[in-house]
XYZ file of C-alpha atoms in Angstrom:
533
model
C -5.323 -6.951 -3.995
C -7.734 -4.010 -4.719
C -8.719 -1.558 -2.249
C -13.119 -0.241 -2.534
C -15.477 0.289 -0.372
C -18.697 1.121 0.298
C -17.929 5.204 -0.035
C -16.069 3.837 -2.852
C -18.730 2.403 -5.222
C -21.227 4.950 -4.474
C -19.394 7.625 -5.360
C -18.994 6.054 -8.508
C -22.781 5.632 -8.916
C -23.595 9.201 -8.297
C -21.045 10.610 -10.422
C -20.981 8.540 -13.352
C -23.425 10.871 -15.229
C -22.094 13.747 -14.236
C -18.288 12.506 -15.786
C -20.111 10.912 -18.655
C -21.140 14.548 -19.469
C -18.614 16.701 -18.378
C -15.616 14.645 -17.329
C -12.726 16.026 -15.515
C -9.337 16.977 -17.736
C -6.449 15.628 -15.318
C -2.645 17.194 -14.718
C -0.101 15.760 -13.225
C 2.569 17.657 -12.291
C 5.591 14.588 -11.866
C 8.998 16.580 -10.849
C 11.912 13.908 -11.365
C 13.779 13.596 -7.894
C 11.918 16.042 -5.385
C 11.066 14.778 -1.816
C 8.986 16.125 0.118
C 10.261 19.813 0.072
C 7.453 22.418 -0.176
C 6.594 25.707 2.160
C 3.417 24.116 2.440
C 4.872 21.827 4.896
C 6.706 23.965 6.959
C 6.177 23.266 10.802
C 6.542 26.068 12.804
C 7.334 23.123 15.994
C 9.774 21.366 13.745
C 12.433 23.647 12.072
C 13.554 21.899 8.259
C 14.162 22.547 5.483
C 11.211 23.722 4.337
C 11.477 26.863 6.467
C 14.465 28.639 4.089
C 11.723 28.095 0.582
C 8.766 29.103 -1.198
C 6.662 27.209 -3.651
C 3.381 29.489 -3.945
C 2.139 27.296 -6.777
C 2.572 23.800 -4.623
C 0.876 25.775 -1.825
C -2.086 27.333 -3.939
C -2.470 23.111 -5.151
C -2.730 22.773 -1.273
C -4.622 25.196 0.241
C -7.463 24.963 -2.392
C -7.495 21.010 -2.602
C -5.850 18.080 -0.102
C -2.277 18.332 1.271
C -1.293 14.791 1.746
C 0.930 14.424 5.000
C 2.450 10.918 4.876
C 2.771 10.389 0.389
C 5.398 7.524 -0.623
C 6.484 6.337 -3.494
C 6.528 2.154 -4.572
C 10.369 2.492 -4.627
C 12.482 5.517 -4.133
C 14.495 5.066 -7.696
C 13.505 6.614 -11.091
C 11.665 3.846 -13.231
C 10.289 1.449 -10.876
C 8.309 4.514 -9.236
C 7.055 5.941 -12.437
C 6.120 2.027 -13.634
C 4.433 1.453 -10.567
C 1.913 4.184 -10.405
C 1.267 3.817 -14.649
C 0.588 0.040 -13.255
C -0.813 1.094 -10.595
C 0.859 -2.281 -8.635
C 3.952 -2.640 -6.229
C 6.786 -1.967 -7.387
C 8.204 -5.597 -7.800
C 5.204 -7.283 -9.516
C 6.460 -5.199 -12.549
C 9.392 -7.307 -14.189
C 11.672 -5.383 -16.212
C 10.064 -1.916 -14.985
C 10.883 -2.961 -10.948
C 14.604 -1.492 -11.862
C 16.319 1.256 -13.118
C 16.167 1.720 -17.155
C 13.972 -1.439 -17.093
C 16.828 -3.806 -17.516
C 15.972 -7.547 -18.916
C 17.864 -10.563 -20.845
C 16.262 -11.554 -23.805
C 14.373 -15.428 -23.206
C 12.303 -14.528 -20.155
C 8.615 -13.554 -19.768
C 8.094 -10.706 -18.541
C 5.248 -9.437 -16.820
C 5.878 -5.761 -17.527
C 4.294 -6.983 -20.438
C 0.638 -7.929 -18.804
C 0.327 -3.863 -17.310
C -2.022 -2.211 -19.821
C -1.708 1.164 -17.334
C -4.635 3.639 -16.448
C -3.145 6.436 -19.314
C -4.070 3.686 -21.647
C -7.670 2.526 -19.771
C -8.014 7.152 -20.151
C -6.947 7.127 -23.816
C -9.532 4.081 -24.432
C -11.667 5.838 -23.361
C -11.539 8.802 -25.131
C -9.213 11.221 -23.274
C -6.167 12.806 -25.000
C -2.986 11.750 -23.326
C 0.469 13.273 -23.413
C 3.810 14.056 -21.894
C 6.675 16.425 -21.797
C 9.853 15.645 -20.869
C 11.212 12.711 -18.825
C 9.251 9.627 -19.196
C 11.959 7.127 -18.220
C 9.264 3.645 -18.751
C 8.063 2.199 -22.086
C 6.991 4.965 -24.116
C 3.806 3.071 -25.418
C 2.681 3.207 -22.051
C 1.683 6.513 -22.669
C 0.419 6.548 -26.124
C 3.770 6.373 -27.994
C 6.545 9.198 -29.086
C 4.129 10.824 -31.018
C 2.620 12.090 -27.234
C 5.542 13.477 -26.057
C 5.133 17.469 -25.834
C 8.785 18.944 -27.053
C 8.213 21.082 -29.993
C 9.653 23.957 -27.647
C 12.449 22.240 -26.215
C 13.677 20.697 -23.359
C 16.548 23.291 -21.407
C 14.324 23.696 -18.785
C 15.401 20.667 -17.346
C 19.289 22.678 -17.063
C 17.399 25.227 -15.495
C 20.449 26.560 -13.171
C 22.986 25.408 -15.689
C 21.431 27.467 -18.364
C 20.393 30.819 -16.018
C 23.658 30.877 -14.556
C 25.557 31.477 -17.422
C 23.046 33.500 -18.926
C 24.045 37.849 -18.842
C 20.668 37.769 -17.989
C 19.451 35.170 -15.456
C 16.394 36.701 -14.912
C 15.019 37.207 -18.049
C 16.885 33.357 -18.864
C 14.037 32.712 -16.232
C 11.544 33.240 -18.256
C 12.832 31.808 -21.271
C 12.808 28.603 -19.551
C 9.482 29.078 -17.997
C 7.814 30.418 -21.520
C 8.889 26.550 -23.316
C 7.403 25.282 -20.758
C 4.101 26.963 -21.495
C 4.362 26.760 -25.189
C 5.128 22.155 -24.804
C 1.723 22.746 -22.933
C 0.294 24.547 -25.412
C 1.050 22.308 -28.038
C -0.085 19.377 -26.424
C -3.403 21.365 -25.710
C -3.562 22.294 -29.381
C -2.833 18.814 -30.285
C -6.372 17.799 -29.419
C -9.617 17.020 -30.542
C -12.873 19.843 -29.717
C -14.219 19.401 -25.967
C -11.621 16.666 -25.515
C -10.382 15.462 -22.289
C -6.863 15.844 -21.615
C -4.256 13.848 -19.921
C -1.098 15.458 -19.693
C 1.881 14.149 -17.268
C 4.067 16.949 -16.420
C 8.182 15.369 -16.520
C 10.561 17.760 -15.480
C 14.220 16.321 -14.628
C 15.649 19.440 -13.186
C 15.397 18.876 -9.696
C 17.685 15.986 -11.066
C 21.185 16.225 -10.314
C 22.986 18.014 -11.320
C 22.200 21.444 -11.061
C 24.880 24.485 -10.993
C 27.114 25.299 -7.199
C 25.346 28.775 -6.103
C 22.189 28.532 -7.874
C 19.798 28.036 -5.033
C 20.674 31.848 -3.773
C 21.777 33.247 -6.510
C 18.520 32.324 -9.076
C 16.342 32.029 -5.885
C 17.202 33.745 -3.003
C 17.892 30.934 -0.437
C 21.005 31.764 1.918
C 22.467 28.215 2.938
C 23.008 29.616 6.474
C 19.273 29.646 6.540
C 19.431 26.408 6.823
C 21.501 25.463 9.809
C 20.260 23.486 11.687
C 17.410 22.715 9.369
C 18.662 19.369 7.264
C 18.447 16.798 8.952
C 20.425 15.286 11.525
C 21.630 12.325 9.792
C 23.390 15.086 7.527
C 26.177 17.414 8.391
C 25.350 20.691 8.662
C 27.789 22.198 7.467
C 28.920 24.613 4.319
C 29.475 22.236 1.867
C 26.167 20.522 2.148
C 24.164 23.680 3.910
C 25.380 25.230 -0.062
C 24.386 21.616 -1.857
C 21.085 21.605 -0.259
C 20.264 25.371 -1.184
C 20.629 24.559 -4.741
C 18.678 21.200 -4.953
C 15.693 24.415 -2.877
C 16.090 25.924 -5.459
C 15.637 23.964 -8.140
C 12.176 22.914 -6.768
C 10.976 26.420 -6.434
C 11.724 26.397 -10.557
C 9.728 23.158 -10.642
C 6.649 25.737 -8.323
C 7.470 28.524 -10.437
C 6.422 25.432 -13.896
C 3.487 24.779 -11.882
C 2.368 28.269 -11.886
C 2.674 28.170 -15.741
C -0.030 25.762 -15.930
C -2.307 26.573 -14.117
C -2.064 29.788 -15.499
C -2.884 27.909 -18.976
C -5.833 26.505 -17.563
C -7.114 29.259 -16.234
C -6.768 31.131 -19.371
C -8.209 28.274 -21.512
C -11.126 28.550 -19.003
C -10.311 24.700 -18.307
C -8.558 24.863 -14.372
C -11.601 24.132 -12.106
C -12.770 20.817 -14.946
C -9.362 19.997 -13.959
C -7.943 17.454 -11.777
C -4.788 18.943 -10.891
C -1.764 16.367 -8.854
C 1.472 17.990 -8.288
C 3.921 15.612 -6.593
C 7.511 13.634 -6.975
C 8.800 10.498 -8.432
C 10.964 9.871 -5.065
C 13.139 11.246 -2.700
C 16.694 13.823 -2.313
C 19.684 13.242 -4.681
C 22.970 12.875 -3.810
C 22.565 13.025 -0.071
C 22.880 9.819 2.115
C 19.497 7.952 3.133
C 17.718 10.032 0.581
C 16.901 8.432 -2.925
C 16.961 4.587 -2.985
C 16.495 4.307 0.729
C 13.492 3.425 2.299
C 13.445 5.828 5.491
C 11.416 8.575 4.729
C 14.214 10.683 3.244
C 14.232 8.542 0.291
C 10.688 7.815 -0.138
C 8.338 10.677 0.812
C 7.295 13.318 -2.087
C 4.788 15.834 -1.833
C 1.523 15.346 -2.969
C -1.647 17.690 -3.421
C -4.690 17.618 -5.659
C -6.582 20.436 -6.589
C -10.334 19.367 -7.919
C -12.811 22.455 -6.901
C -16.465 21.320 -6.426
C -15.697 17.533 -6.414
C -12.179 17.307 -4.155
C -12.666 18.933 -0.348
C -10.796 22.396 -0.026
C -8.258 22.860 2.449
C -7.872 19.472 3.905
C -5.221 17.253 5.231
C -4.576 13.992 5.304
C -1.948 12.239 7.543
C -2.346 8.335 7.384
C -0.088 7.198 4.361
C -0.464 7.111 1.051
C 1.210 5.301 -1.918
C 1.335 7.024 -5.480
C -0.062 3.624 -6.809
C -3.321 5.004 -5.320
C -3.421 8.270 -8.172
C -4.457 5.945 -11.284
C -7.513 4.606 -9.503
C -8.064 8.063 -8.246
C -8.053 8.974 -11.158
C -10.072 6.542 -13.054
C -12.404 6.973 -10.106
C -12.906 10.414 -10.672
C -13.613 9.550 -14.842
C -16.315 6.965 -14.152
C -14.293 4.321 -15.500
C -12.805 0.717 -13.389
C -8.794 0.185 -12.763
C -8.246 -3.628 -13.709
C -8.508 -6.624 -11.729
C -4.123 -6.122 -11.004
C -4.591 -2.725 -9.857
C -2.763 -2.626 -6.114
C -3.645 0.871 -5.637
C -7.257 1.685 -3.675
C -8.900 4.958 -4.830
C -8.717 8.283 -2.685
C -11.246 10.108 -3.689
C -13.647 8.303 -0.897
C -11.529 10.414 2.140
C -10.976 13.581 0.005
C -14.334 14.027 -1.954
C -15.696 18.002 -1.176
C -19.002 16.836 0.407
C -19.882 13.421 2.605
C -16.166 12.331 3.041
C -15.216 9.227 4.274
C -12.985 8.780 7.074
C -9.252 8.622 7.248
C -9.614 5.070 8.844
C -11.628 4.274 4.632
C -8.034 4.455 3.777
C -5.347 1.276 3.763
C -3.345 3.743 6.196
C 0.026 1.802 4.997
C 2.493 2.046 2.157
C 4.657 -0.557 0.971
C 7.680 0.559 -0.715
C 10.776 -1.210 -1.354
C 13.897 -1.160 -3.879
C 16.147 -3.616 -5.560
C 19.139 -2.725 -8.154
C 19.598 0.485 -8.581
C 23.224 1.334 -10.217
C 24.069 -2.248 -11.468
C 28.044 -1.949 -10.896
C 26.795 -0.449 -6.705
C 28.250 -3.844 -5.683
C 30.462 -6.706 -6.562
C 29.042 -9.423 -9.748
C 25.752 -6.219 -10.330
C 23.639 -7.528 -7.426
C 21.047 -5.494 -6.002
C 20.706 -3.963 -2.554
C 17.563 -6.167 -1.872
C 15.094 -3.910 0.746
C 10.883 -4.136 1.587
C 8.881 -1.839 4.089
C 5.697 -0.827 5.510
C 5.285 2.504 6.289
C 1.985 3.449 8.605
C 0.768 6.017 10.494
C 3.644 5.681 13.862
C 5.893 3.509 12.283
C 8.474 2.293 9.929
C 8.863 -1.191 10.052
C 12.681 -1.979 6.878
C 13.758 -6.123 6.210
C 17.257 -5.730 4.445
C 17.519 -9.252 2.859
C 20.746 -9.138 2.674
C 22.372 -7.383 5.579
C 26.444 -8.244 4.101
C 26.304 -6.511 0.974
C 27.020 -2.726 1.219
C 23.860 -0.299 0.516
C 25.543 2.096 -0.938
C 28.861 1.033 -2.804
C 31.489 -1.223 -1.298
C 33.675 0.970 0.449
C 35.933 3.232 0.164
C 34.214 5.517 -1.708
C 36.988 7.319 -3.724
C 38.123 3.577 -4.910
C 37.633 2.893 -8.913
C 36.215 -0.120 -10.191
C 37.969 -2.524 -12.532
C 35.713 -2.629 -14.926
C 33.625 0.606 -16.450
C 30.628 -1.044 -17.774
C 30.594 2.096 -20.306
C 34.109 1.696 -21.559
C 35.931 -0.519 -19.953
C 38.349 2.175 -17.732
C 38.483 3.023 -14.710
C 36.689 5.909 -13.628
C 34.578 8.100 -10.661
C 32.310 4.975 -9.438
C 28.695 4.548 -10.134
C 26.979 3.999 -6.784
C 23.997 3.822 -5.448
C 24.044 7.606 -4.407
C 24.158 10.062 -7.470
C 27.167 12.549 -7.633
C 27.751 15.902 -6.330
C 29.430 18.310 -3.281
C 28.145 16.043 -0.323
C 29.287 12.827 -1.515
C 32.236 13.684 -2.409
C 32.936 15.263 1.109
C 32.106 11.825 2.247
C 34.516 10.267 -0.015
C 37.241 12.764 0.781
C 36.086 12.395 4.839
C 35.904 8.977 4.737
C 37.451 7.106 7.863
C 37.266 10.412 9.760
C 35.997 10.469 13.439
C 34.768 14.553 12.421
C 32.024 12.592 10.220
C 31.897 9.205 11.630
C 28.653 8.646 13.062
C 26.985 10.841 9.809
C 28.680 8.126 7.200
C 27.576 4.785 9.236
C 24.153 6.271 9.592
C 24.527 6.928 5.684
C 27.470 4.261 4.271
C 27.739 1.503 6.652
C 25.960 -2.241 6.900
C 22.436 -2.085 8.531
C 21.266 -4.869 10.079
C 18.785 -6.987 8.905
C 15.312 -5.264 10.635
C 15.379 -1.909 11.374
C 12.436 -0.712 13.047
C 11.398 3.903 14.012
C 8.852 5.386 16.156
C 8.706 8.090 13.101
C 6.733 10.788 15.418
C 9.241 10.871 17.638
C 12.187 10.088 15.372
C 11.489 11.745 12.524
C 15.255 11.078 10.760
C 14.690 7.668 11.932
C 18.293 7.453 13.125
C 17.649 5.457 16.337
C 17.056 2.003 15.095
C 14.209 -0.042 17.673
C 13.930 -3.418 16.214
C 16.403 -5.473 19.033
C 13.792 -2.591 22.074
C 12.322 -5.429 24.232
C 9.533 -3.214 24.607
C 9.128 -3.125 20.738
C 8.708 -6.578 20.196
C 4.913 -7.612 19.393
C 5.121 -3.718 17.475
C 7.687 -5.298 14.845
C 6.296 -9.179 14.946
C 3.321 -7.816 13.843
C 5.227 -5.519 10.875
C 6.812 -8.208 10.020
C 3.820 -10.382 9.420
C 2.183 -7.399 8.061
C 4.415 -6.994 5.150
C 4.786 -10.208 4.508
C 1.727 -11.234 3.577
C 1.585 -8.501 1.467
C 5.003 -9.674 -0.193
C 3.285 -13.418 -0.898
C 0.603 -11.981 -1.952
C 1.669 -10.238 -4.977
C 4.417 -13.132 -5.656
C 7.225 -10.523 -5.526
C 10.284 -12.245 -6.945
C 11.592 -11.569 -3.030
C 9.846 -13.770 -0.780
C 8.704 -16.624 -3.473
C 10.360 -19.073 -3.859
C 14.308 -19.088 -2.962
C 14.012 -15.791 -2.602
C 16.763 -14.620 -5.099
C 14.836 -14.255 -8.591
C 15.959 -10.691 -8.290
C 19.610 -11.967 -8.170
C 19.971 -13.492 -11.051
C 18.735 -14.088 -15.226
C 16.716 -11.930 -15.928
C 16.479 -9.103 -13.466
C 20.747 -8.998 -12.814
C 23.946 -9.512 -14.557
C 25.730 -12.249 -14.934
C 29.056 -10.785 -14.564
C 31.398 -11.361 -11.620
C 33.725 -8.407 -13.010
C 30.449 -5.958 -12.247
C 31.163 -3.807 -9.270
C 34.384 -5.001 -8.389
C 36.972 -2.332 -6.710
C 40.268 -2.428 -8.780
C 43.650 -3.187 -6.573
C 45.430 0.036 -6.314
């Protein structure tokens, strides 16, 4: 399932000698739970939350390189998204790493054991590899714990928590950014002379939780500036606006950290020989239809790539791409071969600085999906199985179990009979992170004032969904049963299932229930069951 073109082959032939003599470094800045939010995406014709923040460092990478407008993850959940990137293949092919926290029962062969991944290929070719902050997959695929550079600490991961309690927030922000600098320096200083490197920068500050009011106090983001700029499926009220402003504040903190990496590369004379990539592992946490969902709000992420003289400057790519394409792109740039089991394709032929191929040379669609995120969100610990195909014009979604609740069985404020960590009733973990917006929906559940928003976010969903993404960017008008779009629906369904079948997706091969039982799912009928009041 590898995608190669004449242009890819020619790129390898013309750059292999250069790479051997002066191989590029790679810095991959990858924020946890960072959806498609950066000021580079602000569009005067479509007011959005991107109008309310400033990300000068991401914008610089995009301006001096390539900005992707439709970059999607393989799965809108941390572990499967990250594992898919490393393996360069669809999340459902990765066994234990196809779901959050890579659960797996002993005695079963694990498809993840087959995965080498692009970082180890780089390491075998002489690259110094390492990371800071979050990994969330098997660390051996990044060279093991010794490659985790955190000598300066991990306080940046709790950015707003630390900055908001400080007597001098600005001074504290500078200390947190200096931690980023020192961890990066520790990684760089650990390499051999002139050794090329791959650094994966993985902060978690954009993951829940962050401190209420931090977006305005630390970054000057006025929640009122988000009036009329939130996705239409979110209530446009003070609670949700402030919650979103705080999220955007953490996005700006991440961008400031990217600036630290760029500055250090500049001072070491390494910037222009470094492929700099900035992105996130999935969409927004703690809001309906975001993280854990296959709508753009959950699967689209920012993506910009900078590599002067090799990658075009100030270029935009509108065609959908998947983050599983990054590994093949890195290998292509370094003159190395991808393995036969990789699903991604190199993006270099289309974004190269000289004689780029047309966007039509790209695959032109992305496959996304999910199974279990929190495995007590539904009775029996069952997943909410979904797959989708995103093209330039449409999003087609299949909900394999429309009788299951996509987020959690209502009422949302109910307790469970079994808390898997302590055996007591507690606030429920579900397929939506804790936060003010989730609390708002739980408190006003049943109120007519939010009935439409609640239905879009939490209600049972039909077996098929189809959205015309250009006319309906928030994907709230389901066209799956509209006769005018029947031909499109049928064609996309055929295309999607052909890809899933070719990849031996456990959700479509055999009985199609492999993800519902061991080794993927817990054999525990009491898990996720609501307690009777």
